PDB file of C-alpha atoms in Angstrom:
ATOM      1  CA  THR E   1      -0.172  -0.106   0.245  1.00  0.00           C
ATOM      2  CA  VAL E   2       1.292   3.466  -0.866  1.00  0.00           C
ATOM      3  CA  ARG E   3      -0.410   6.671   0.671  1.00  0.00           C
ATOM      4  CA  ARG E   4       0.961  10.048  -0.008  1.00  0.00           C
ATOM      5  CA  ALA E   5       1.931  11.649   3.030  1.00  0.00           C
ATOM      6  CA  GLY E   6       0.632  15.384   2.282  1.00  0.00           C
ATOM      7  CA  GLY E   7      -0.337  18.058  -0.658  1.00  0.00           C
ATOM      8  CA  ASP E   8      -1.929  17.484  -3.464  1.00  0.00           C
ATOM      9  CA  PRO E   9      -1.633  15.176  -5.837  1.00  0.00           C
ATOM     10  CA  GLU E  10       0.664  15.544  -8.956  1.00  0.00           C
ATOM     11  CA  PRO E  11      -1.276  14.875 -12.252  1.00  0.00           C
ATOM     12  CA  ALA E  12       0.732  12.084 -13.624  1.00  0.00           C
ATOM     13  CA  PRO E  13       3.310  12.653 -16.669  1.00  0.00           C
ATOM     14  CA  PRO E  14       2.916  11.581 -20.400  1.00  0.00           C
ATOM     15  CA  LEU E  15       2.631   7.955 -20.602  1.00  0.00           C
ATOM     16  CA  PRO E  16       6.021   6.070 -21.680  1.00  0.00           C
ATOM     17  CA  ALA E  17       6.368   4.077 -24.621  1.00  0.00           C
ATOM     18  CA  GLY E  18       3.357   0.652 -24.712  1.00  0.00           C
ATOM     19  CA  LEU E  19       1.481   1.654 -21.920  1.00  0.00           C
ATOM     20  CA  GLU E  20      -2.078   3.259 -22.657  1.00  0.00           C
ATOM     21  CA  ALA E  21      -4.508   4.873 -20.375  1.00  0.00           C
ATOM     22  CA  GLY E  22      -5.720   3.154 -17.568  1.00  0.00           C
ATOM     23  CA  PRO E  23      -9.359   2.767 -16.285  1.00  0.00           C
ATOM     24  CA  GLU E  24      -8.587   5.407 -13.423  1.00  0.00           C
ATOM     25  CA  PRO E  25      -7.425   8.774 -13.818  1.00  0.00           C
ATOM     26  CA  GLY E  26      -3.449   8.633 -12.688  1.00  0.00           C
ATOM     27  CA  THR E  27      -3.317   5.063 -14.120  1.00  0.00           C
ATOM     28  CA  ALA E  28      -1.632   3.293 -17.143  1.00  0.00           C
ATOM     29  CA  ARG E  29      -1.998   0.071 -18.405  1.00  0.00           C
ATOM     30  CA  CYS E  30       0.285  -2.252 -20.258  1.00  0.00           C
ATOM     31  CA  PRO E  31      -1.664  -3.746 -23.155  1.00  0.00           C
ATOM     32  CA  LYS E  32       0.492  -6.931 -23.201  1.00  0.00           C
ATOM     33  CA  ASP E  33      -0.404  -8.230 -19.895  1.00  0.00           C
ATOM     34  CA  GLY E  34      -3.369  -6.306 -18.939  1.00  0.00           C
ATOM     35  CA  SER E  35      -1.449  -4.883 -15.607  1.00  0.00           C
ATOM     36  CA  VAL E  36      -2.949  -1.600 -14.427  1.00  0.00           C
ATOM     37  CA  LEU E  37       0.067   1.048 -13.135  1.00  0.00           C
ATOM     38  CA  VAL E  38      -0.253   3.609 -10.597  1.00  0.00           C
ATOM     39  CA  TRP E  39       1.738   6.556 -10.748  1.00  0.00           C
ATOM     40  CA  ILE E  40       3.455   7.891  -7.253  1.00  0.00           C
ATOM     41  CA  PRO E  41       4.230  11.436  -7.939  1.00  0.00           C
ATOM     42  CA  PRO E  42       7.856  12.482  -6.404  1.00  0.00           C
ATOM     43  CA  GLY E  43       7.921  13.523  -2.710  1.00  0.00           C
ATOM     44  CA  ARG E  44       6.712  12.086   0.877  1.00  0.00           C
ATOM     45  CA  CYS E  45       4.730   8.915   1.188  1.00  0.00           C
ATOM     46  CA  VAL E  46       4.289   6.243   3.338  1.00  0.00           C
ATOM     47  CA  VAL E  47       4.889   2.493   2.322  1.00  0.00           C
ATOM     48  CA  GLY E  48       3.985  -1.176   3.613  1.00  0.00           C
ATOM     49  CA  SER E  49       1.001  -2.191   5.312  1.00  0.00           C
ATOM     50  CA  PRO E  50       0.400  -4.246   8.659  1.00  0.00           C
ATOM     51  CA  GLU E  51      -2.003  -6.605   6.545  1.00  0.00           C
ATOM     52  CA  ASP E  52       0.387  -7.411   4.025  1.00  0.00           C
ATOM     53  CA  GLY E  53       3.227  -8.518   7.309  1.00  0.00           C
ATOM     54  CA  GLY E  54       4.678  -5.185   6.235  1.00  0.00           C
ATOM     55  CA  VAL E  55       5.767  -2.374   8.612  1.00  0.00           C
ATOM     56  CA  ARG E  56       4.167   1.225   7.403  1.00  0.00           C
ATOM     57  CA  ARG E  57       6.917   3.778   6.880  1.00  0.00           C
ATOM     58  CA  GLU E  58       7.752   7.100   5.195  1.00  0.00           C
ATOM     59  CA  VAL E  59      10.031   7.484   2.150  1.00  0.00           C
ATOM     60  CA  ARG E  60      10.766  10.308  -0.128  1.00  0.00           C
ATOM     61  CA  LEU E  61      10.630   9.894  -3.637  1.00  0.00           C
ATOM     62  CA  ALA E  62      13.042  11.856  -5.801  1.00  0.00           C
ATOM     63  CA  ARG E  63      11.589  11.143  -8.457  1.00  0.00           C
ATOM     64  CA  GLY E  64       7.676   9.788  -9.767  1.00  0.00           C
ATOM     65  CA  CYS E  65       7.416   6.093 -10.780  1.00  0.00           C
ATOM     66  CA  TRP E  66       4.928   4.028 -12.416  1.00  0.00           C
ATOM     67  CA  LEU E  67       4.304   0.969  -9.746  1.00  0.00           C
ATOM     68  CA  GLY E  68       2.046  -2.077 -10.269  1.00  0.00           C
ATOM     69  CA  ARG E  69      -1.237  -2.131  -9.111  1.00  0.00           C
ATOM     70  CA  THR E  70      -0.902  -5.414  -8.173  1.00  0.00           C
ATOM     71  CA  GLU E  71       1.397  -8.425  -7.668  1.00  0.00           C
ATOM     72  CA  VAL E  72       3.112  -9.796 -11.173  1.00  0.00           C
ATOM     73  CA  THR E  73       1.610 -13.147 -11.309  1.00  0.00           C
ATOM     74  CA  TRP E  74       3.599 -16.324 -12.854  1.00  0.00           C
ATOM     75  CA  ALA E  75       1.697 -16.285 -16.117  1.00  0.00           C
ATOM     76  CA  GLN E  76       2.619 -12.395 -16.336  1.00  0.00           C
ATOM     77  CA  TYR E  77       6.141 -13.286 -15.306  1.00  0.00           C
ATOM     78  CA  GLU E  78       6.395 -16.284 -18.315  1.00  0.00           C
ATOM     79  CA  ARG E  79       4.976 -14.409 -20.713  1.00  0.00           C
ATOM     80  CA  PHE E  80       7.473 -11.222 -20.097  1.00  0.00           C
ATOM     81  CA  CYS E  81      10.446 -13.775 -20.211  1.00  0.00           C
ATOM     82  CA  ALA E  82       9.704 -15.374 -23.494  1.00  0.00           C
ATOM     83  CA  GLU E  83       9.140 -12.108 -24.766  1.00  0.00           C
ATOM     84  CA  THR E  84      12.164 -10.937 -24.281  1.00  0.00           C
ATOM     85  CA  GLY E  85      14.049 -14.419 -24.349  1.00  0.00           C
ATOM     86  CA  ARG E  86      14.815 -14.669 -20.817  1.00  0.00           C
ATOM     87  CA  ARG E  87      15.120 -17.731 -19.314  1.00  0.00           C
ATOM     88  CA  ALA E  88      11.872 -18.192 -16.006  1.00  0.00           C
ATOM     89  CA  PRO E  89      13.159 -19.452 -12.559  1.00  0.00           C
ATOM     90  CA  SER E  90      11.352 -22.652 -11.616  1.00  0.00           C
ATOM     91  CA  ARG E  91       8.028 -22.497  -9.636  1.00  0.00           C
ATOM     92  CA  SER E  92       9.194 -25.229  -7.084  1.00  0.00           C
TER      93      SER E  92
END
């Protein structure tokens, strides 16, 4: 979970090559695997979630970044490996 620590949200920059507009403002969609990315603007934000077994802490981002809304699935990772010629590790 990432939550902005303060201030008004900053609009997302133009989408990088290979991404298209997502289902909500400030999101992007990767048409290759259907994943949804969320724009995290530069500044302070709170990361981590006790519900996920993590510890909440504040971090400072010098630059904004696109972050996957959900975890990457094995199917998405295997497709990435196939498209880039990388060898996927064993699932065991």
